[in-house]
mmCIF file of C-alpha atoms in Angstrom:
data_model
loop_
_atom_site.group_PDB
_atom_site.id
_atom_site.type_symbol
_atom_site.label_atom_id
_atom_site.label_comp_id
_atom_site.label_asym_id
_atom_site.label_seq_id
_atom_site.Cartn_x
_atom_site.Cartn_y
_atom_site.Cartn_z
ATOM 1 C CA MET A 250 5.349 -3.737 6.577
ATOM 2 C CA HIS A 251 8.494 -1.728 5.792
ATOM 3 C CA ILE A 252 9.961 1.289 7.361
ATOM 4 C CA THR A 253 12.569 3.340 5.416
ATOM 5 C CA GLN A 254 14.513 6.455 6.328
ATOM 6 C CA GLY A 255 12.616 9.228 4.525
ATOM 7 C CA ASP A 256 15.065 12.113 4.273
ATOM 8 C CA LEU A 257 18.791 13.046 4.698
ATOM 9 C CA GLU A 258 18.267 14.700 8.106
ATOM 10 C CA ARG A 259 16.723 11.507 9.629
ATOM 11 C CA LYS A 260 13.574 13.422 10.585
ATOM 12 C CA ALA A 261 11.212 11.372 8.314
ATOM 13 C CA VAL A 262 10.307 7.769 7.640
ATOM 14 C CA ILE A 263 8.510 6.175 4.810
ATOM 15 C CA VAL A 264 5.925 3.573 5.869
ATOM 16 C CA SER A 265 5.104 0.934 3.229
ATOM 17 C CA TRP A 266 2.520 -1.856 3.401
ATOM 18 C CA VAL A 267 0.261 -4.006 1.263
ATOM 19 C CA THR A 268 -3.433 -4.653 1.125
ATOM 20 C CA GLN A 269 -4.641 -7.535 -0.765
ATOM 21 C CA LYS A 270 -8.142 -7.314 -2.246
ATOM 22 C CA ALA A 271 -9.370 -3.695 -1.661
ATOM 23 C CA ARG A 272 -7.295 -0.597 -2.137
ATOM 24 C CA GLY A 273 -7.781 0.306 1.463
ATOM 25 C CA SER A 274 -6.762 3.599 3.232
ATOM 26 C CA ASN A 275 -3.610 5.455 2.418
ATOM 27 C CA THR A 276 -3.763 7.296 5.694
ATOM 28 C CA VAL A 277 -1.304 6.662 8.546
ATOM 29 C CA LEU A 278 -2.021 7.874 12.057
ATOM 30 C CA TYR A 279 1.026 8.388 14.239
ATOM 31 C CA TRP A 280 1.972 9.819 17.682
ATOM 32 C CA LYS A 281 4.790 9.964 20.082
ATOM 33 C CA ASP A 282 4.719 7.074 22.579
ATOM 34 C CA HIS A 283 2.662 8.048 25.605
ATOM 35 C CA SER A 284 1.237 11.175 23.827
ATOM 36 C CA CYS A 285 -2.425 12.023 23.284
ATOM 37 C CA LYS A 286 -1.572 14.172 20.255
ATOM 38 C CA MET A 287 -2.321 12.130 17.143
ATOM 39 C CA LEU A 288 -0.893 13.203 13.749
ATOM 40 C CA LYS A 289 -2.060 12.135 10.268
ATOM 41 C CA ALA A 290 -0.254 11.635 6.968
ATOM 42 C CA HIS A 291 -1.721 10.732 3.595
ATOM 43 C CA GLY A 292 0.145 8.608 1.129
ATOM 44 C CA LYS A 293 -0.428 6.912 -2.184
ATOM 45 C CA SER A 294 -0.968 3.396 -3.413
ATOM 46 C CA LYS A 295 -0.481 1.617 -6.685
ATOM 47 C CA THR A 296 -0.540 -1.874 -8.320
ATOM 48 C CA TYR A 297 1.668 -3.145 -11.032
ATOM 49 C CA LYS A 298 1.147 -5.838 -13.709
ATOM 50 C CA PHE A 299 3.582 -8.301 -15.141
ATOM 51 C CA TYR A 300 2.090 -10.568 -17.884
ATOM 52 C CA ASN A 301 -0.918 -12.137 -16.306
ATOM 53 C CA TYR A 302 0.037 -11.180 -12.717
ATOM 54 C CA THR A 303 -1.488 -8.137 -10.907
ATOM 55 C CA SER A 304 0.074 -7.168 -7.662
ATOM 56 C CA ASN A 305 -1.643 -6.338 -4.417
ATOM 57 C CA HIS A 306 -2.132 -2.708 -3.490
ATOM 58 C CA ILE A 307 1.221 -1.279 -2.384
ATOM 59 C CA HIS A 308 0.976 1.852 -0.102
ATOM 60 C CA HIS A 309 3.682 4.370 0.717
ATOM 61 C CA CYS A 310 3.253 7.221 3.226
ATOM 62 C CA THR A 311 5.932 9.657 4.452
ATOM 63 C CA LEU A 312 5.894 10.701 8.139
ATOM 64 C CA ARG A 313 7.724 13.999 8.425
ATOM 65 C CA ASN A 314 9.092 16.376 11.047
ATOM 66 C CA LEU A 315 9.789 13.589 13.572
ATOM 67 C CA GLU A 316 11.965 14.151 16.614
ATOM 68 C CA TYR A 317 15.271 12.373 17.037
ATOM 69 C CA ASP A 318 15.649 9.350 19.281
ATOM 70 C CA THR A 319 11.938 9.078 19.952
ATOM 71 C CA LYS A 320 9.597 6.228 19.970
ATOM 72 C CA TYR A 321 6.531 6.604 17.710
ATOM 73 C CA ASP A 322 3.416 4.477 17.448
ATOM 74 C CA TYR A 323 1.510 4.318 14.165
ATOM 75 C CA MET A 324 -1.490 2.723 12.591
ATOM 76 C CA VAL A 325 -2.326 1.783 9.072
ATOM 77 C CA GLY A 326 -5.610 0.597 7.667
ATOM 78 C CA VAL A 327 -7.428 3.487 9.229
ATOM 79 C CA ARG A 328 -11.199 2.852 9.530
ATOM 80 C CA GLN A 329 -10.837 -0.560 7.874
ATOM 81 C CA THR A 330 -8.464 -3.309 9.006
ATOM 82 C CA GLU A 331 -6.516 -1.262 11.508
ATOM 83 C CA ARG A 332 -2.957 -2.518 12.395
ATOM 84 C CA LYS A 333 -0.760 -0.893 14.956
ATOM 85 C CA PHE A 334 3.068 -0.820 15.016
ATOM 86 C CA TRP A 335 5.938 1.298 16.478
ATOM 87 C CA PHE A 336 9.427 2.432 15.606
ATOM 88 C CA PHE A 337 12.267 4.566 17.070
ATOM 89 C CA THR A 338 13.742 7.369 15.159
ATOM 90 C CA PRO A 339 17.545 7.521 14.799
ATOM 91 C CA PRO A 340 19.695 9.782 17.009
ATOM 92 C CA LYS A 341 20.580 13.349 15.980
ATOM 93 C CA PRO A 342 23.469 13.249 13.361
ATOM 94 C CA GLY A 343 26.889 14.066 14.739
ATOM 95 C CA PRO A 344 30.543 13.183 14.353
ATOM 96 C CA ASP A 345 30.537 10.570 17.136
ATOM 97 C CA VAL A 346 27.090 9.080 16.553
ATOM 98 C CA PRO A 347 27.230 5.571 15.011
ATOM 99 C CA TYR A 348 24.128 4.697 12.968
ATOM 100 C CA MET A 349 23.280 1.769 10.833
ATOM 101 C CA PHE A 350 19.863 0.887 9.699
ATOM 102 C CA GLY A 351 18.725 -2.246 7.923
ATOM 103 C CA LEU A 352 15.531 -4.256 7.567
ATOM 104 C CA ILE A 353 14.562 -7.179 5.482
ATOM 105 C CA VAL A 354 10.920 -8.204 5.216
ATOM 106 C CA SER A 355 9.335 -10.808 2.904
ATOM 107 C CA ASP A 356 5.766 -11.367 1.896
ATOM 108 C CA GLY A 357 6.597 -15.076 2.015
ATOM 109 C CA ALA A 358 6.400 -15.428 -1.729
ATOM 110 C CA MET A 359 10.058 -16.164 -2.061
ATOM 111 C CA MET A 360 11.129 -17.672 1.239
ATOM 112 C CA ASP A 361 14.241 -19.285 -0.070
ATOM 113 C CA MET A 362 15.428 -16.069 -1.624
ATOM 114 C CA THR A 363 14.889 -14.226 1.639
ATOM 115 C CA ARG A 364 16.833 -16.860 3.560
ATOM 116 C CA ARG A 365 19.585 -16.594 1.136
ATOM 117 C CA ILE A 366 19.757 -12.776 1.425
ATOM 118 C CA VAL A 367 19.806 -12.930 5.196
ATOM 119 C CA VAL A 368 22.673 -15.587 5.119
ATOM 120 C CA GLU A 369 24.664 -13.396 2.793
ATOM 121 C CA LEU A 370 24.179 -10.303 4.966
ATOM 122 C CA VAL A 371 25.273 -12.236 8.102
ATOM 123 C CA CYS A 372 28.343 -13.519 6.216
ATOM 124 C CA LEU A 373 29.160 -9.794 5.309
ATOM 125 C CA GLY A 374 29.204 -9.002 9.000
ATOM 126 C CA PHE A 375 25.740 -7.268 9.377
ATOM 127 C CA ALA A 376 23.985 -7.828 12.698
ATOM 128 C CA MET A 377 20.561 -9.334 12.198
ATOM 129 C CA GLY A 378 17.782 -9.275 14.765
ATOM 130 C CA PHE A 379 14.635 -11.314 14.476
#
């Protein structure tokens, strides 16, 4: 599961996830924490091939028009293998608003490489939270 800033105004995020065997749903349901109003976004999925390797299904879906500094819950795998997560949107941009965003996630296929990247980022002075 990956969350990426989705636009320059910080009012969108891109949710990315992988399904293994079946293509699965490209729909993401999302809502403000403690809200009953559920929103829906539709994304796309694809696979890639490299020699005799075929990737799992990689999904990307953009959630737009989000409010600043707000907690959102979201669900992927709609009507199939549903998984629920949450995120906070960044604060409204301004001259005195510090903002740094970073996330590293591994599918476990290259654990040593992920460990090396995390060590290098820590050595560069990035704060890491696990």
